[in-house]
Amino acid sequence: MSDLREDLSAATRRYRRTESAHEEARKELMEAVLAALRGGVPPTEVERLSPFTAAYIRRTARAEGIPPAAPGPKRVSS
């Protein structure tokens, strides 16, 4: 059982060592997402290129004052 505790302790130490780097990377990623939206990249493309869901992207965009994208052309079903 002590090996499991040692594994857990080691994993916790690794997590704590990399936590700030991960947070910084997340901030940089969110800045890039918002810049892309402000620059006209469609939300569907932003979703495809990022690890975030469409809902999270929309919610964050609205919180940052970015208006919804114009609707795309309607598809005609055959």
CSV table of N, CA, C and O in Angstrom, one decimal, residues 15-78:
chain,number,residue,atom,x,y,z
A,15,TYR,N,2.2,17.9,-9.9
A,15,TYR,CA,1.1,18.8,-10.2
A,15,TYR,C,1.3,20.2,-9.6
A,15,TYR,O,1.1,21.2,-10.3
A,16,ARG,N,1.8,20.3,-8.4
A,16,ARG,CA,2.1,21.6,-7.8
A,16,ARG,C,3.2,22.3,-8.5
A,16,ARG,O,3.2,23.5,-8.6
A,17,ARG,N,4.2,21.6,-9.0
A,17,ARG,CA,5.3,22.2,-9.7
A,17,ARG,C,4.9,22.8,-11.1
A,17,ARG,O,5.4,23.8,-11.5
A,18,THR,N,3.9,22.2,-11.7
A,18,THR,CA,3.5,22.6,-13.0
A,18,THR,C,2.2,23.4,-13.0
A,18,THR,O,1.8,23.9,-14.1
A,19,GLU,N,1.6,23.6,-11.9
A,19,GLU,CA,0.3,24.3,-11.8
A,19,GLU,C,0.3,25.7,-12.3
A,19,GLU,O,-0.5,26.1,-13.1
A,20,SER,N,1.3,26.5,-11.9
A,20,SER,CA,1.4,27.9,-12.4
A,20,SER,C,1.7,27.9,-13.9
A,20,SER,O,1.1,28.8,-14.6
A,21,ALA,N,2.5,27.0,-14.4
A,21,ALA,CA,2.7,27.0,-15.9
A,21,ALA,C,1.4,26.7,-16.6
A,21,ALA,O,1.1,27.3,-17.7
A,22,HIS,N,0.7,25.8,-16.1
A,22,HIS,CA,-0.6,25.4,-16.7
A,22,HIS,C,-1.6,26.6,-16.7
A,22,HIS,O,-2.2,26.9,-17.7
A,23,GLU,N,-1.6,27.3,-15.6
A,23,GLU,CA,-2.5,28.5,-15.5
A,23,GLU,C,-2.1,29.6,-16.5
A,23,GLU,O,-3.0,30.2,-17.1
A,24,GLU,N,-0.8,29.8,-16.6
A,24,GLU,CA,-0.3,30.8,-17.5
A,24,GLU,C,-0.7,30.4,-19.0
A,24,GLU,O,-1.1,31.2,-19.8
A,25,ALA,N,-0.5,29.1,-19.3
A,25,ALA,CA,-0.9,28.7,-20.6
A,25,ALA,C,-2.3,28.8,-20.9
A,25,ALA,O,-2.8,29.2,-22.0
A,26,ARG,N,-3.2,28.5,-19.9
A,26,ARG,CA,-4.6,28.7,-20.0
A,26,ARG,C,-5.0,30.1,-20.3
A,26,ARG,O,-5.8,30.5,-21.2
A,27,LYS,N,-4.3,31.1,-19.6
A,27,LYS,CA,-4.6,32.5,-19.8
A,27,LYS,C,-4.2,32.9,-21.2
A,27,LYS,O,-4.9,33.6,-21.9
A,28,GLU,N,-3.0,32.5,-21.7
A,28,GLU,CA,-2.6,32.8,-23.0
A,28,GLU,C,-3.5,32.2,-24.1
A,28,GLU,O,-3.8,32.9,-25.1
A,29,LEU,N,-4.0,31.0,-23.8
A,29,LEU,CA,-4.9,30.4,-24.8
A,29,LEU,C,-6.2,31.2,-24.8
A,29,LEU,O,-6.8,31.4,-25.9
A,30,MET,N,-6.8,31.6,-23.7
A,30,MET,CA,-8.0,32.3,-23.7
A,30,MET,C,-7.8,33.7,-24.4
A,30,MET,O,-8.7,34.1,-25.1
A,31,GLU,N,-6.7,34.3,-24.2
A,31,GLU,CA,-6.4,35.6,-24.9
A,31,GLU,C,-6.4,35.3,-26.4
A,31,GLU,O,-6.9,36.1,-27.2
A,32,ALA,N,-5.8,34.2,-26.9
A,32,ALA,CA,-5.8,33.9,-28.3
A,32,ALA,C,-7.2,33.6,-28.8
A,32,ALA,O,-7.6,34.0,-29.9
A,33,VAL,N,-8.0,32.9,-28.0
A,33,VAL,CA,-9.4,32.6,-28.4
A,33,VAL,C,-10.2,33.9,-28.6
A,33,VAL,O,-10.8,34.1,-29.6
A,34,LEU,N,-10.1,34.8,-27.6
A,34,LEU,CA,-10.8,36.1,-27.7
A,34,LEU,C,-10.3,36.9,-28.9
A,34,LEU,O,-11.1,37.5,-29.6
A,35,ALA,N,-9.0,36.9,-29.1
A,35,ALA,CA,-8.4,37.7,-30.2
A,35,ALA,C,-9.0,37.1,-31.5
A,35,ALA,O,-9.3,37.9,-32.5
A,36,ALA,N,-9.0,35.8,-31.6
A,36,ALA,CA,-9.5,35.2,-32.9
A,36,ALA,C,-11.0,35.6,-33.1
A,36,ALA,O,-11.4,35.9,-34.2
A,37,LEU,N,-11.8,35.5,-32.1
A,37,LEU,CA,-13.2,35.9,-32.2
A,37,LEU,C,-13.3,37.4,-32.6
A,37,LEU,O,-14.1,37.7,-33.5
A,38,ARG,N,-12.6,38.2,-31.9
A,38,ARG,CA,-12.6,39.7,-32.3
A,38,ARG,C,-12.1,39.9,-33.7
A,38,ARG,O,-12.6,40.9,-34.3
A,39,GLY,N,-11.2,39.1,-34.2
A,39,GLY,CA,-10.7,39.2,-35.5
A,39,GLY,C,-11.5,38.6,-36.6
A,39,GLY,O,-11.1,38.6,-37.8
A,40,GLY,N,-12.6,38.0,-36.2
A,40,GLY,CA,-13.6,37.5,-37.2
A,40,GLY,C,-13.5,36.0,-37.5
A,40,GLY,O,-14.1,35.5,-38.4
A,41,VAL,N,-12.7,35.3,-36.7
A,41,VAL,CA,-12.6,33.8,-36.9
A,41,VAL,C,-14.0,33.3,-36.4
A,41,VAL,O,-14.4,33.6,-35.3
A,42,PRO,N,-14.6,32.5,-37.2
A,42,PRO,CA,-16.0,32.0,-36.8
A,42,PRO,C,-15.8,31.1,-35.5
A,42,PRO,O,-14.8,30.4,-35.3
A,43,PRO,N,-16.8,31.2,-34.6
A,43,PRO,CA,-16.8,30.4,-33.4
A,43,PRO,C,-16.6,28.9,-33.6
A,43,PRO,O,-15.9,28.2,-32.8
A,44,THR,N,-17.2,28.4,-34.7
A,44,THR,CA,-17.0,26.9,-34.9
A,44,THR,C,-15.5,26.6,-35.2
A,44,THR,O,-15.1,25.5,-34.8
A,45,GLU,N,-14.8,27.5,-35.9
A,45,GLU,CA,-13.4,27.3,-36.1
A,45,GLU,C,-12.6,27.5,-34.8
A,45,GLU,O,-11.7,26.7,-34.6
A,46,VAL,N,-13.0,28.4,-34.0
A,46,VAL,CA,-12.3,28.6,-32.7
A,46,VAL,C,-12.5,27.3,-31.9
A,46,VAL,O,-11.5,26.9,-31.3
A,47,GLU,N,-13.7,26.8,-31.9
A,47,GLU,CA,-13.9,25.6,-31.1
A,47,GLU,C,-13.1,24.4,-31.6
A,47,GLU,O,-12.5,23.7,-30.9
A,48,ARG,N,-13.0,24.3,-33.0
A,48,ARG,CA,-12.2,23.2,-33.6
A,48,ARG,C,-10.7,23.3,-33.2
A,48,ARG,O,-10.1,22.3,-33.0
A,49,LEU,N,-10.2,24.5,-33.1
A,49,LEU,CA,-8.8,24.8,-32.9
A,49,LEU,C,-8.4,24.9,-31.4
A,49,LEU,O,-7.2,25.0,-31.1
A,50,SER,N,-9.4,24.9,-30.6
A,50,SER,CA,-9.1,25.0,-29.1
A,50,SER,C,-9.6,23.8,-28.4
A,50,SER,O,-10.4,23.0,-28.9
A,51,PRO,N,-9.3,23.7,-27.1
A,51,PRO,CA,-9.8,22.6,-26.3
A,51,PRO,C,-11.1,22.9,-25.6
A,51,PRO,O,-11.7,22.1,-24.9
A,52,PHE,N,-11.7,24.1,-25.9
A,52,PHE,CA,-12.9,24.6,-25.3
A,52,PHE,C,-14.2,24.2,-26.0
A,52,PHE,O,-14.1,24.1,-27.3
A,53,THR,N,-15.3,24.0,-25.3
A,53,THR,CA,-16.5,23.7,-25.9
A,53,THR,C,-17.1,25.0,-26.5
A,53,THR,O,-16.8,26.1,-26.1
A,54,ALA,N,-18.1,24.8,-27.4
A,54,ALA,CA,-18.8,25.9,-28.0
A,54,ALA,C,-19.5,26.7,-27.0
A,54,ALA,O,-19.5,28.0,-27.0
A,55,ALA,N,-20.1,26.1,-26.0
A,55,ALA,CA,-20.8,26.8,-24.9
A,55,ALA,C,-19.9,27.6,-24.1
A,55,ALA,O,-20.2,28.8,-23.8
A,56,TYR,N,-18.7,27.1,-23.8
A,56,TYR,CA,-17.8,27.9,-23.0
A,56,TYR,C,-17.2,29.1,-23.8
A,56,TYR,O,-17.1,30.2,-23.3
A,57,ILE,N,-17.0,28.9,-25.1
A,57,ILE,CA,-16.5,30.0,-25.9
A,57,ILE,C,-17.6,31.1,-26.0
A,57,ILE,O,-17.3,32.2,-25.9
A,58,ARG,N,-18.8,30.7,-26.2
A,58,ARG,CA,-19.9,31.7,-26.3
A,58,ARG,C,-20.0,32.4,-25.0
A,58,ARG,O,-20.1,33.7,-25.0
A,59,ARG,N,-20.1,31.7,-23.9
A,59,ARG,CA,-20.2,32.4,-22.5
A,59,ARG,C,-19.1,33.3,-22.3
A,59,ARG,O,-19.3,34.5,-21.8
A,60,THR,N,-17.9,32.9,-22.6
A,60,THR,CA,-16.7,33.8,-22.3
A,60,THR,C,-16.7,35.0,-23.3
A,60,THR,O,-16.5,36.1,-22.9
A,61,ALA,N,-17.1,34.8,-24.5
A,61,ALA,CA,-17.2,35.9,-25.5
A,61,ALA,C,-18.2,36.9,-25.0
A,61,ALA,O,-17.9,38.1,-25.1
A,62,ARG,N,-19.4,36.5,-24.6
A,62,ARG,CA,-20.4,37.4,-24.1
A,62,ARG,C,-19.9,38.2,-22.9
A,62,ARG,O,-20.1,39.4,-22.8
A,63,ALA,N,-19.2,37.5,-22.0
A,63,ALA,CA,-18.7,38.1,-20.8
A,63,ALA,C,-17.7,39.2,-21.2
A,63,ALA,O,-17.5,40.2,-20.4
A,64,GLU,N,-17.0,39.0,-22.3
A,64,GLU,CA,-16.0,40.0,-22.7
A,64,GLU,C,-16.6,41.0,-23.7
A,64,GLU,O,-15.8,41.8,-24.3
A,65,GLY,N,-17.9,41.0,-23.9
A,65,GLY,CA,-18.5,42.0,-24.8
A,65,GLY,C,-18.4,41.7,-26.3
A,65,GLY,O,-18.7,42.6,-27.1
A,66,ILE,N,-18.1,40.5,-26.6
A,66,ILE,CA,-18.0,40.1,-28.0
A,66,ILE,C,-19.4,39.6,-28.5
A,66,ILE,O,-20.0,38.7,-27.9
A,67,PRO,N,-20.0,40.3,-29.5
A,67,PRO,CA,-21.4,39.9,-29.9
A,67,PRO,C,-21.5,38.6,-30.6
A,67,PRO,O,-20.4,38.1,-31.1
A,68,PRO,N,-22.6,38.0,-30.6
A,68,PRO,CA,-22.8,36.7,-31.3
A,68,PRO,C,-22.4,36.8,-32.8
A,68,PRO,O,-22.6,37.9,-33.4
A,69,ALA,N,-21.9,35.8,-33.4
A,69,ALA,CA,-21.6,35.8,-34.8
A,69,ALA,C,-22.9,35.8,-35.6
A,69,ALA,O,-23.9,35.4,-35.1
A,70,ALA,N,-22.8,36.4,-36.8
A,70,ALA,CA,-23.9,36.4,-37.7
A,70,ALA,C,-24.3,35.0,-38.1
A,70,ALA,O,-23.4,34.2,-38.2
A,71,PRO,N,-25.6,34.7,-38.2
A,71,PRO,CA,-25.9,33.3,-38.6
A,71,PRO,C,-25.4,33.1,-40.0
A,71,PRO,O,-25.3,33.9,-40.9
A,72,GLY,N,-25.0,31.8,-40.2
A,72,GLY,CA,-24.5,31.4,-41.5
A,72,GLY,C,-25.7,31.2,-42.4
A,72,GLY,O,-26.8,31.3,-42.0
A,73,PRO,N,-25.4,30.8,-43.7
A,73,PRO,CA,-26.5,30.6,-44.6
A,73,PRO,C,-27.3,29.4,-44.2
A,73,PRO,O,-26.7,28.4,-43.6
A,74,LYS,N,-28.6,29.4,-44.4
A,74,LYS,CA,-29.4,28.3,-44.0
A,74,LYS,C,-29.2,27.2,-45.0
A,74,LYS,O,-29.1,27.4,-46.2
A,75,ARG,N,-29.2,26.0,-44.5
A,75,ARG,CA,-29.1,24.8,-45.3
A,75,ARG,C,-30.5,24.3,-45.8
A,75,ARG,O,-31.4,24.4,-45.0
A,76,VAL,N,-30.5,23.9,-47.0
A,76,VAL,CA,-31.7,23.4,-47.6
A,76,VAL,C,-31.6,21.9,-47.5
A,76,VAL,O,-30.7,21.3,-48.1
A,77,SER,N,-32.6,21.3,-46.9
A,77,SER,CA,-32.5,19.8,-46.8
A,77,SER,C,-33.2,19.2,-48.1
A,77,SER,O,-34.1,19.8,-48.6
A,78,SER,N,-32.7,18.1,-48.5
A,78,SER,CA,-33.2,17.5,-49.7
A,78,SER,C,-34.1,16.3,-49.4
A,78,SER,O,-34.1,15.7,-48.4
